[in-house]
Short mmCIF file of C-alpha atoms in Angstrom, two decimals:
data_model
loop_
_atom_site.label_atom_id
_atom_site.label_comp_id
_atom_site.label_asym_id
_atom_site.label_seq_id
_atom_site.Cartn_x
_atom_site.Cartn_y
_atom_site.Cartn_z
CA UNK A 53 62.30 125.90 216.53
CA UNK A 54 61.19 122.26 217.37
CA UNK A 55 58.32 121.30 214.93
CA UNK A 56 54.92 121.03 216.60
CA UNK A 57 54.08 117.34 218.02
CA UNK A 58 50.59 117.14 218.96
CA UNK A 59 49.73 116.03 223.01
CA UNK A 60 49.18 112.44 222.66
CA UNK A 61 52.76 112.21 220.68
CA UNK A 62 54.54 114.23 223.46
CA UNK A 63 53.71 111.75 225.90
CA UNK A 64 54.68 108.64 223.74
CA UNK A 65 57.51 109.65 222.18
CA UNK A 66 60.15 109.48 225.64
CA UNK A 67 59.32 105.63 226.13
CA UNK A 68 59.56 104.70 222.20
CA UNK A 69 62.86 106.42 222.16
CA UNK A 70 63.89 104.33 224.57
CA UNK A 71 63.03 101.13 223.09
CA UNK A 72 64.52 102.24 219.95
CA UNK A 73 67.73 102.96 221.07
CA UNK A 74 67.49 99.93 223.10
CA UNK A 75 66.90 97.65 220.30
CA UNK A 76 69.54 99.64 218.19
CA UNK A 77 71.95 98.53 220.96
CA UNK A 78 70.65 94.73 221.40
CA UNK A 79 71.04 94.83 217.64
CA UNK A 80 74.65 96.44 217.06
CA UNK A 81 76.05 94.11 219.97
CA UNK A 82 74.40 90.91 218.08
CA UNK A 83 75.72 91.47 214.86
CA UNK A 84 79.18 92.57 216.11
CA UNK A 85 79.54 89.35 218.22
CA UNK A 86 78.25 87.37 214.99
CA UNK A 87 80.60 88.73 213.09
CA UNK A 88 83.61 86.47 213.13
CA UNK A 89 81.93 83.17 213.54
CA UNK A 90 79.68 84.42 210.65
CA UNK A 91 82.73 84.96 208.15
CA UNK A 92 84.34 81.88 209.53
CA UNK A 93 81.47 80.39 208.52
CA UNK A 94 80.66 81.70 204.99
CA UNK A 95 84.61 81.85 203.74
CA UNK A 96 85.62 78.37 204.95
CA UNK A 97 82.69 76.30 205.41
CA UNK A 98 79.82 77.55 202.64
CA UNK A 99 82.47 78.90 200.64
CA UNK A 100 84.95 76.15 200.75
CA UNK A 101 88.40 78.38 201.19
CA UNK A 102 90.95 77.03 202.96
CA UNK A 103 92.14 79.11 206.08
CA UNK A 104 95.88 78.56 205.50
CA UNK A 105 95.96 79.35 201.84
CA UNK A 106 96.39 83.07 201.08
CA UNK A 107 93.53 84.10 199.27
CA UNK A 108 91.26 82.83 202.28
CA UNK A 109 93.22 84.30 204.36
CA UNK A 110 92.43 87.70 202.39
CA UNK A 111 88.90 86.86 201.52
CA UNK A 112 88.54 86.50 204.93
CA UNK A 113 90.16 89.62 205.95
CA UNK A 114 88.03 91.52 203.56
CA UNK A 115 84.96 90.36 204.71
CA UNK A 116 85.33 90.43 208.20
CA UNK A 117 86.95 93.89 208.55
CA UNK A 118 84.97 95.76 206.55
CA UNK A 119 81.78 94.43 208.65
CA UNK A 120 83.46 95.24 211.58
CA UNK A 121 84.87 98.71 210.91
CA UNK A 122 81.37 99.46 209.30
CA UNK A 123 79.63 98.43 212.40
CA UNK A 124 81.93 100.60 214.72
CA UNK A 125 81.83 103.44 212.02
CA UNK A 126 77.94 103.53 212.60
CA UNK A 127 77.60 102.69 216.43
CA UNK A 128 80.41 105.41 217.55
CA UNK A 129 79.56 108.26 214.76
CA UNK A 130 75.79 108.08 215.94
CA UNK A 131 76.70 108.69 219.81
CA UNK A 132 79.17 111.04 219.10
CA UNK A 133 77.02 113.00 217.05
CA UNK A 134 74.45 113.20 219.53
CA UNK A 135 76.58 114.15 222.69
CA UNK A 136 78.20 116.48 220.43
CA UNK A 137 74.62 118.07 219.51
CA UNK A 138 75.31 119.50 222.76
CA UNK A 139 78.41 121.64 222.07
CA UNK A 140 79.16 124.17 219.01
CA UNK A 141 81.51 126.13 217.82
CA UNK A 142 80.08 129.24 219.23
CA UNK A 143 80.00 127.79 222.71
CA UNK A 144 83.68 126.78 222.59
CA UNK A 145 84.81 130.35 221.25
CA UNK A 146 82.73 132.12 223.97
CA UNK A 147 84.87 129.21 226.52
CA UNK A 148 88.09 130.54 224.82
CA UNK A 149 87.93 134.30 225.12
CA UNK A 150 89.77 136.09 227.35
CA UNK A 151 92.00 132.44 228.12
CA UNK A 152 95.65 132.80 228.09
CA UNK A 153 98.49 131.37 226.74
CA UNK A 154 99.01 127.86 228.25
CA UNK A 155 95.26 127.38 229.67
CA UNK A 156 94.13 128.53 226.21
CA UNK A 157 96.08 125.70 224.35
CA UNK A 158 95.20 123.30 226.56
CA UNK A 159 91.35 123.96 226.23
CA UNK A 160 91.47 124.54 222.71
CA UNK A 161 92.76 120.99 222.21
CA UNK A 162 90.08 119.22 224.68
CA UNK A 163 87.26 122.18 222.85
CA UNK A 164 88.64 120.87 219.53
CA UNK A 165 88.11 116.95 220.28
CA UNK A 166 84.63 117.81 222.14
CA UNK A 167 83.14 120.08 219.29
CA UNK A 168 80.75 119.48 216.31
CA UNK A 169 83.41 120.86 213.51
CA UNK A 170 83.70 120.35 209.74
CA UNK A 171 86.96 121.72 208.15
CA UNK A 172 84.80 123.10 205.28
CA UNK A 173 84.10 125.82 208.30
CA UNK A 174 87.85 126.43 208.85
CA UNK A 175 88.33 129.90 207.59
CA UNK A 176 84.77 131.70 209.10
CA UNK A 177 85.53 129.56 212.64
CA UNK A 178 89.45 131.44 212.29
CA UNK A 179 88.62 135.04 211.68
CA UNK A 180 85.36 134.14 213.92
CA UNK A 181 87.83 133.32 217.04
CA UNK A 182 90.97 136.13 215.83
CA UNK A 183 88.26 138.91 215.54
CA UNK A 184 86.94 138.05 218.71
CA UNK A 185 90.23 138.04 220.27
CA UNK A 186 90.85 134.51 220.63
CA UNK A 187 95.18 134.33 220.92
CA UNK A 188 96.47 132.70 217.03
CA UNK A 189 98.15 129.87 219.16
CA UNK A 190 95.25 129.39 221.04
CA UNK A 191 93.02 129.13 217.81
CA UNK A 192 95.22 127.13 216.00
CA UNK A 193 95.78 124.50 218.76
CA UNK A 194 91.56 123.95 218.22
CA UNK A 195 92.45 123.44 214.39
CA UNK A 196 95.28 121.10 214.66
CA UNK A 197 93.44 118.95 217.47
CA UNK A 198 90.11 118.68 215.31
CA UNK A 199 90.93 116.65 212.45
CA UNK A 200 93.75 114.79 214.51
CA UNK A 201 91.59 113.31 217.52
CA UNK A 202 88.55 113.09 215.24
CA UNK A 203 86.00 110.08 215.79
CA UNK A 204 86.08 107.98 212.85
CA UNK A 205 90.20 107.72 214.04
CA UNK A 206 89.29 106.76 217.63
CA UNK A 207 86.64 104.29 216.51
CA UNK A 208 88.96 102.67 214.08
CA UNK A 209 91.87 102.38 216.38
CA UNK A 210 89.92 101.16 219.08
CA UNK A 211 88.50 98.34 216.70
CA UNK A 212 91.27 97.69 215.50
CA UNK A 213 94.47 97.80 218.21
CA UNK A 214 92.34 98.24 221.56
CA UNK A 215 91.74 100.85 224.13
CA UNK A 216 95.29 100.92 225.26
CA UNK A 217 97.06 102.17 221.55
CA UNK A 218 93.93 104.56 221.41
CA UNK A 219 94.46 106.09 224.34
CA UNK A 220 98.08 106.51 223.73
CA UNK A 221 96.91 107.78 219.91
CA UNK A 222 94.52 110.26 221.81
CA UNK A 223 97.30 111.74 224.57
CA UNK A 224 99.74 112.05 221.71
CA UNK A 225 97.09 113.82 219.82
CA UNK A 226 96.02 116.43 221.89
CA UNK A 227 99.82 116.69 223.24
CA UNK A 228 100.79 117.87 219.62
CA UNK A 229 98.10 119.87 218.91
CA UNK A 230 98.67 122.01 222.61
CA UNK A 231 102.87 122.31 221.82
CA UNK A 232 102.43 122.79 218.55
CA UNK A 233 99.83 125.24 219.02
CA UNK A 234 101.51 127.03 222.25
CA UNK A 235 105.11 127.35 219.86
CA UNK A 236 103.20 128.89 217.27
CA UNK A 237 101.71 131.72 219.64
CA UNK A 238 105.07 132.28 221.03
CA UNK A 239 106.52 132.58 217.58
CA UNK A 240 104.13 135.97 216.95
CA UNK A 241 103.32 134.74 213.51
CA UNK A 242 100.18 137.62 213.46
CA UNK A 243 102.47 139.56 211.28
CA UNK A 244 101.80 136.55 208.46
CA UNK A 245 98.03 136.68 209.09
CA UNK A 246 96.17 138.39 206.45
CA UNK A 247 95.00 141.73 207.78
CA UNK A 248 91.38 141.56 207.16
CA UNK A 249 91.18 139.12 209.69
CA UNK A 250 91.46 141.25 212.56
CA UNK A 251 89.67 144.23 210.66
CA UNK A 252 86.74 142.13 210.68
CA UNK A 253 83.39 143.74 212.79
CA UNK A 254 81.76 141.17 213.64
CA UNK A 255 77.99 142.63 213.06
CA UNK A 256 75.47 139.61 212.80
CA UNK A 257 73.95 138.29 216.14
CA UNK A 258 75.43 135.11 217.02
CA UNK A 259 73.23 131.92 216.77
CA UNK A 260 74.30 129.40 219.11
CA UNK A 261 73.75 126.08 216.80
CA UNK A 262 73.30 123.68 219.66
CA UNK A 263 70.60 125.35 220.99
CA UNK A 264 67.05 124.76 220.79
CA UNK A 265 67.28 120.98 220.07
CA UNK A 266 64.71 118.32 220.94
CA UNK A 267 66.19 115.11 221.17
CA UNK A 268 64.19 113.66 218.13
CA UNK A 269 66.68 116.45 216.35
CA UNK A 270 69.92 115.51 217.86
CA UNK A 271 68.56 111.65 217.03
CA UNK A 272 68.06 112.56 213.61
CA UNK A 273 71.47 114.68 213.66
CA UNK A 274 72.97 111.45 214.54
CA UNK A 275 71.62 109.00 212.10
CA UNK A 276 71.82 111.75 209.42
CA UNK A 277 75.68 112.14 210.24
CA UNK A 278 76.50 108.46 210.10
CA UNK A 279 75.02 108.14 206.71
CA UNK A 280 77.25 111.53 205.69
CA UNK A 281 79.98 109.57 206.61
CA UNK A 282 79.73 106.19 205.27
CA UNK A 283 78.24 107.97 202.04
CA UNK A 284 81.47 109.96 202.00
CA UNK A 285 84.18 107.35 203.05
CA UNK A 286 82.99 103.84 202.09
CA UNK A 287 85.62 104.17 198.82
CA UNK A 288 88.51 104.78 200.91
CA UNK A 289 87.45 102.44 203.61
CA UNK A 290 86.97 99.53 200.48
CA UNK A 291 90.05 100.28 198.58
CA UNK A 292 92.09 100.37 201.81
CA UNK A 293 90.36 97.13 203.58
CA UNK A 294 91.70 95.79 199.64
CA UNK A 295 95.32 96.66 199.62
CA UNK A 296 95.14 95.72 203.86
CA UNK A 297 94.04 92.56 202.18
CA UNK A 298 96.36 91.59 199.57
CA UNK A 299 99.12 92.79 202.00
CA UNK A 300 97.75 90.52 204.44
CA UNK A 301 97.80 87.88 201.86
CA UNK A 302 100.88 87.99 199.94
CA UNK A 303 103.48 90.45 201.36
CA UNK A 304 105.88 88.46 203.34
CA UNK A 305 106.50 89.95 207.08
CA UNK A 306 110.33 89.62 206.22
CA UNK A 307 109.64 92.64 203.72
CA UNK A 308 108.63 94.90 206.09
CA UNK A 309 111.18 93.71 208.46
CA UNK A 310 113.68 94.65 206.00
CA UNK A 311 112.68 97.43 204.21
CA UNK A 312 110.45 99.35 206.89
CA UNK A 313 111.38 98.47 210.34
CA UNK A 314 112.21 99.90 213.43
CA UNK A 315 115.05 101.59 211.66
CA UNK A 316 116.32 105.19 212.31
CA UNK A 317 114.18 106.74 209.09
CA UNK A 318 110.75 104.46 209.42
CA UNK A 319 109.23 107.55 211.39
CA UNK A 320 110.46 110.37 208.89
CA UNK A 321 109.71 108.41 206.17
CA UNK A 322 105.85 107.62 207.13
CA UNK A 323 105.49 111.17 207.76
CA UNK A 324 106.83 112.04 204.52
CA UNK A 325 104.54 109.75 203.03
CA UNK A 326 101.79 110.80 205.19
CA UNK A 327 101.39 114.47 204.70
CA UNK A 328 100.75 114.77 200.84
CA UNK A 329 98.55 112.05 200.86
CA UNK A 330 95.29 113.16 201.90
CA UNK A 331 93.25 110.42 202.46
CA UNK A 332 90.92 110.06 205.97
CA UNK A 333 91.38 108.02 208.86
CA UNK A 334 89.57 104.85 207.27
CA UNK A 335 91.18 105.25 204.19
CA UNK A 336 94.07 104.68 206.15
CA UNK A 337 93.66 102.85 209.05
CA UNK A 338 93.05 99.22 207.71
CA UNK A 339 96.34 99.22 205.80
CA UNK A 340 97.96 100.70 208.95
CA UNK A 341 96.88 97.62 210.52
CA UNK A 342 98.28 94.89 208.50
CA UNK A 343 101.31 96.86 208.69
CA UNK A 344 101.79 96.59 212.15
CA UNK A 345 100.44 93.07 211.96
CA UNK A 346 103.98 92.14 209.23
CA UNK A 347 105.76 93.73 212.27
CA UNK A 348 105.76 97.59 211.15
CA UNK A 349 106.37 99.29 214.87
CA UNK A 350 103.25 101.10 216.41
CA UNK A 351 104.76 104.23 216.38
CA UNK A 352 105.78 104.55 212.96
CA UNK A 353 102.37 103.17 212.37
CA UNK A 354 100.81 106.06 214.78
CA UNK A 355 102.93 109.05 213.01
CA UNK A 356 101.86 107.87 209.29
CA UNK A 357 98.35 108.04 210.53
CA UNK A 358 98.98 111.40 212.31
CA UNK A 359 100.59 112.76 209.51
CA UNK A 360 97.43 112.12 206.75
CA UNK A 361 94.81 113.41 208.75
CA UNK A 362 96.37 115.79 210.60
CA UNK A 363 97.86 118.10 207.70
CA UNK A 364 96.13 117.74 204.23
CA UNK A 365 96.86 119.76 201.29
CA UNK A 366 92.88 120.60 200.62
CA UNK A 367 92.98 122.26 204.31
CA UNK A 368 95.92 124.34 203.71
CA UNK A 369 94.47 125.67 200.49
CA UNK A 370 91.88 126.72 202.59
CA UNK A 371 93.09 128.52 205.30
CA UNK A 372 95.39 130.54 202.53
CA UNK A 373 92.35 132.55 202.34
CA UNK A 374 93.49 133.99 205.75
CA UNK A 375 97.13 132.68 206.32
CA UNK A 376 99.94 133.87 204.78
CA UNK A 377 102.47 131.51 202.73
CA UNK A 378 104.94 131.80 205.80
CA UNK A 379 102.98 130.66 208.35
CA UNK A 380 101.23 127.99 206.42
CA UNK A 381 104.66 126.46 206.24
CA UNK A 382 105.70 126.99 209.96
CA UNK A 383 102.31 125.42 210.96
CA UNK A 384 103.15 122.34 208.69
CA UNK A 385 107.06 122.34 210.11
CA UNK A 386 105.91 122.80 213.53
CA UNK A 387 103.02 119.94 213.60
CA UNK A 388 105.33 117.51 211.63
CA UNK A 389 107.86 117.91 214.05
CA UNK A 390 105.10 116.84 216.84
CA UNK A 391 104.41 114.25 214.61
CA UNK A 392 108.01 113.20 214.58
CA UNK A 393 108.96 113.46 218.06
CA UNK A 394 105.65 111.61 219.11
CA UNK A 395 106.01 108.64 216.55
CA UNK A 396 109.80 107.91 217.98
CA UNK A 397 108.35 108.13 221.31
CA UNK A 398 105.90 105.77 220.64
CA UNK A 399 108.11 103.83 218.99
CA UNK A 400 109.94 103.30 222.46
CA UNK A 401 107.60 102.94 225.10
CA UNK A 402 105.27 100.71 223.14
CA UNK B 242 62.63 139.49 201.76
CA UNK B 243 65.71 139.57 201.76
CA UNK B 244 67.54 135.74 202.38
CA UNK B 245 71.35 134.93 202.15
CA UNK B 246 72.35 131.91 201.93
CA UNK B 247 76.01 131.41 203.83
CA UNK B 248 78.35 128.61 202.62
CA UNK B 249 81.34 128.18 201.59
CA UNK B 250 80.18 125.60 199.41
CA UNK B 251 80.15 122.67 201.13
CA UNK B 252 77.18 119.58 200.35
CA UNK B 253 75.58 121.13 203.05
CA UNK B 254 75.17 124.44 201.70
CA UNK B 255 73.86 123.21 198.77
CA UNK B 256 71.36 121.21 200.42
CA UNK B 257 70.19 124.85 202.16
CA UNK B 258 69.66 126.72 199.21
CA UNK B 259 68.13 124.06 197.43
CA UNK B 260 65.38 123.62 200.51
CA UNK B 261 65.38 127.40 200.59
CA UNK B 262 64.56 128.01 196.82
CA UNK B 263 61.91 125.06 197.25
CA UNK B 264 59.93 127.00 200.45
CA UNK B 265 59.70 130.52 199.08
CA UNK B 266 58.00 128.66 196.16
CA UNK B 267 56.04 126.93 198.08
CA UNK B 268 55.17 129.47 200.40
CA UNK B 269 54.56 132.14 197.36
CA UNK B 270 57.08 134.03 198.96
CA UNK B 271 59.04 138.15 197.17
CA UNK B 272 62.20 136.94 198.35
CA UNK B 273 65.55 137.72 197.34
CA UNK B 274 67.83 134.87 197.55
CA UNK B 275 71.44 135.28 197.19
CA UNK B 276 74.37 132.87 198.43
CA UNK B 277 77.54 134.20 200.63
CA UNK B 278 80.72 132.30 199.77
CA UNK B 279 83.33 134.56 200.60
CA UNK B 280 84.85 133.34 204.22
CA UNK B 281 85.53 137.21 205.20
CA UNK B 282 81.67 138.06 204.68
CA UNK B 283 80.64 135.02 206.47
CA UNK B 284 82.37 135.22 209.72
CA UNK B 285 81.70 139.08 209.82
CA UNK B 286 77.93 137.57 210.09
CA UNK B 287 79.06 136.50 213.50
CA UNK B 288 79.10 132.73 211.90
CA UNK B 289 81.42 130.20 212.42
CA UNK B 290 79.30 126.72 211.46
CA UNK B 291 77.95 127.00 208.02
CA UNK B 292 75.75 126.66 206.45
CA UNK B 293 73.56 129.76 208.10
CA UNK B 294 70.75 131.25 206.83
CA UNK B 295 70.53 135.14 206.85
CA UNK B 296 66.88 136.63 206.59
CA UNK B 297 65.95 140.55 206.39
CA UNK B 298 69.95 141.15 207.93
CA UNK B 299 69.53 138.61 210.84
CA UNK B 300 71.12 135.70 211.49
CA UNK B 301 68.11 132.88 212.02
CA UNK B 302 70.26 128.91 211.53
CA UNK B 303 74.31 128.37 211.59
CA UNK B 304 76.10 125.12 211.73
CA UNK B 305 72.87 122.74 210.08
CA UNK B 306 70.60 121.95 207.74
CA UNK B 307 67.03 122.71 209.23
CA UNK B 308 64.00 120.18 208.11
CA UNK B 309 61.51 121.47 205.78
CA UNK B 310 59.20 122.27 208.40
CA UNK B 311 61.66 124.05 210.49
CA UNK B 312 62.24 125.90 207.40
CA UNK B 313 59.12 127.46 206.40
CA UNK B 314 58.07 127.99 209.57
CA UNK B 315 61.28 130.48 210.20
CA UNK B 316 60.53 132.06 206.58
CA UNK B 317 56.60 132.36 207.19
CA UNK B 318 57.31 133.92 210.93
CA UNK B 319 60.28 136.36 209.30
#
């Protein structure tokens, strides 16, 4: 399937690669260290705003984070994308079958995280892994872990709180998603599965999607994702970077400490908050941010994330198509719980 | 010919049929073209990544978008 290259382009092609990702790199690092100063420079100097007052203090905050969390958005989403080119869907089921209980959850969660997946695929990737025998807690541990350790959240949190709350966010991640998953197998929900599910022959031949690729495709994969992306999100990132913005500016820490803190209900209530609202991880994450910066504790912080991209109504209307009302509702009960448990948690090692 | 187009209606999807459409023209092509959306008849085509494209009852692209190249070269071979 790779499109014909003629001889002299064959032999070219490796070394200009290489000098274009190389220069990508050079390039990404330069602007990402320029960044700040850059900002400093425009809002306060060119621009005149005063650092203390509170709208250059937001101006500031706009500017700078949306550069930044654009620049990590493209850098990460491109890589990703291409070491992903290497896995697929079809490769993790055929990695699943025949796994038990246990082993199964615990792969499905790493298979989930590792895997090219869009949710839009949720329902044929669910009867595709029942039908083929794939255990239900097993199959939903790879759908809980998907959207919840997805890049874009990684990328953010890493820009945004460092490696050490990310990999916290990640283990807590793929913690729920195994539990939650391995309770829901041991509940024998299959009853609440629609039945056509597991009538389903499966009669096409299987095309394994990562296969065949040429690097120039997985390249182009990757630079044709991170526009997808930014295309799809830049609203939510804006509007969020905004109210992250204002909050920074004019909502006094005392607020939050009043209103939102460490107390008792902070987790239950960001969960409640968190699962209608279906938003995606940058939608979310710059207001999580200033949040945490007026003293909002991580772990509330963590759970409210958890909660919006983990369970979102659109999904669930989805996989209604093959889930029964029942079940739909454990799965929500049983993740939010995991959500629950893991934000208090958080709340008191961190 | 006989294509299918499998999506459940994603931008991707729509991007498939679209580049579809556009190479049997091109290509002068008899073909058939009719899109999949129900998630039962998908998966029992073995797929799990749309959007896929079904020719003459065999599976040839899951999970992407191919280029136009790709494309008619697949159709023109089928």
């Amino acid at each position: 399937m790779t499109t014909p290259v003629l001889d002299d382009g064959v032999v070219q092609s490796a070394p200009r690669r290489r000098l274009f990702f190389a220069a990508g790199a050079v390039a990404w690092l330069f602007l990402y260290q320029a960044n700040l100063p850059f900002w400093d420079w425009i809002v306060y100097d060119v621009g005149g705003l005063d650092e203390t007052t509170r709208v250059g203090g937001a101006v500031h905050f706009f500017l700078y984070d949306t550069t930044k969390i654009a620049l990590l958005l493209t850098g990460v989403i491109f890589v990703v994308t291409v070491l992903r080119s290497f896995m697929s869907v079809e490769r993790t089921r055929a990695l699943l079958g025949g796994r038990r209980e246990g082993v199964g959850n615990v792969a499905a969660a790493g298979l989930g995280v590792a895997t090219p997946f869009c949710s839009c695929s949720a329902v044929p990737a669910f009867i595709g892994f029942v039908a083929a025998g794939v255990p239900l807690g097993v199959t939903l541990s790879f759908l809980i872990a998907s959207p919840l350790v997805n890049e874009v959240a990684i990328v953010l949190l890493l820009g945004l709180f460092g490696w050490k709350i990310t990999l916290l966010y990640i283990a807590g991640g793929m913690t729920i998603a195994i539990v939650s998953g391995y309770v829901l197998g041991k509940m024998h929900l299959e009853r609440w599965v629609e039945p056509f599910v597991f009538e389903t022959r499966l009669h096409g031949k299987v095309i394994d999607s990562a296969e065949g690729l040429s690097w120039d495709d997985r390249i182009a994969m990757g630079r044709e994702e991170v526009g997808t992306i930014l295309r799809k999100i830049w609203p939510y990132l804006l509007v969020g970077i905004a109210l992250g913005a204002a909050i920074h500016g004019w909502v006094p820490e005392q607020w939050i400490a009043d209103n939102a803190s460490s107390g008792l209900w902070g987790v239950v209530v960001a969960v409640g908050l968190g699962v209608p609202l279906y938003s995606n991880a940058a939608g979310v994450l710059p207001l999580v941010e200033t949040l945490h910066d007026k003293g909002l504790p991580m772990g509330t912080v963590l759970a409210f994330m958890m909660s919006v991209v983990a369970l979102s109504m659109p999904e669930m209307i989805l996989l209604r198509r093959v889930l029964k009302k029942p079940l739909i509702a454990t799965y929500v009960a049983v993740v939010a719980t995991g959500i629950l448990a893991t934000g208090y948690l958080f709340n008191l090692v961190v | 010919m006989d294509i299918k187009i499998l999506g459940t209606g994603c931008k991707k999807c729509q991007q498939l049929e679209t580049l579809t459409r556009g190479a049997v023209a091109e290509l002068e092509l008899d073909a058939d073209i009719n899109k999949v959306t129900d998630p039962g008849e998908i998966a029992a085509w073995g797929v799990m990544a749309t959007p896929a494209l079904v020719v003459n009852d065999e599976v040839v692209i899951a999970g992407r978008v191919p280029t136009a190249q790709a494309l008619a070269a697949l159709l023109t071979n089928a």
